[in-house]
Steps between C-alpha positions, in 0.01 A plus 500: 500500500761696674242767582271245606782335744564853644128579549465154673824556702381848613135385589652200718722771667176718586317189626781411715528845652130497534506163700804620718310814586179311580706223725671798690137661555374137633831462690417856685165415580604199643727684705248728611242252600741273710641822676109578616458139581798530717399818657146385565642175676730735692213691612288166571783436757526796675102521543515164643770574718312785648186236542749283727623823696174608521358173652735509784413860568111406463573229760659762751834335462328184699551692804250558794453846567720762329803334338851585588754617250673165587178312410469685172864457373477136601194432274604744241831305509324166443313627205799622331676188566224290348457751210853479419501116464176481277464566155216741356250219433537377838467885633191510287343191638564617873362829450155333337496297825561820709255724288202578703588337842463744801516253779885482652457097578384453136816718340724350751412137389536568129874635617576222723351281230729666201820462742446110550464496140809669425714311777365174355612618177852609612465823425490597883677372778356453845555827693524723204168608575433594879152648532319307192600172559 
């Protein structure tokens, strides 16, 4: 009986060690996948921010003729202000609206709409955004 008890204890110990190893492997896989998901989300935000900046560039910074450095700074400053106030999902939604638009008036309308939405939501104050208001 003593021998059987020792064998049972040994088997239980081995099973416990095996379970602990499997749990460790599973935890490591979870960490890897969450790390990859975070990385993908970060890259998506970067890409969407490029779309936002590209949209105002496509619209020639809303200048008639050649935009002056002050025009460019003003528009990009507003874009960065808005980007700083919205979360990644809102950035993606805005990028979706702007994607494919080439006409300056249409692009500006989307930006003005977004500015109004942020002012109404209390995320921006009137006057925070100068060019895209």
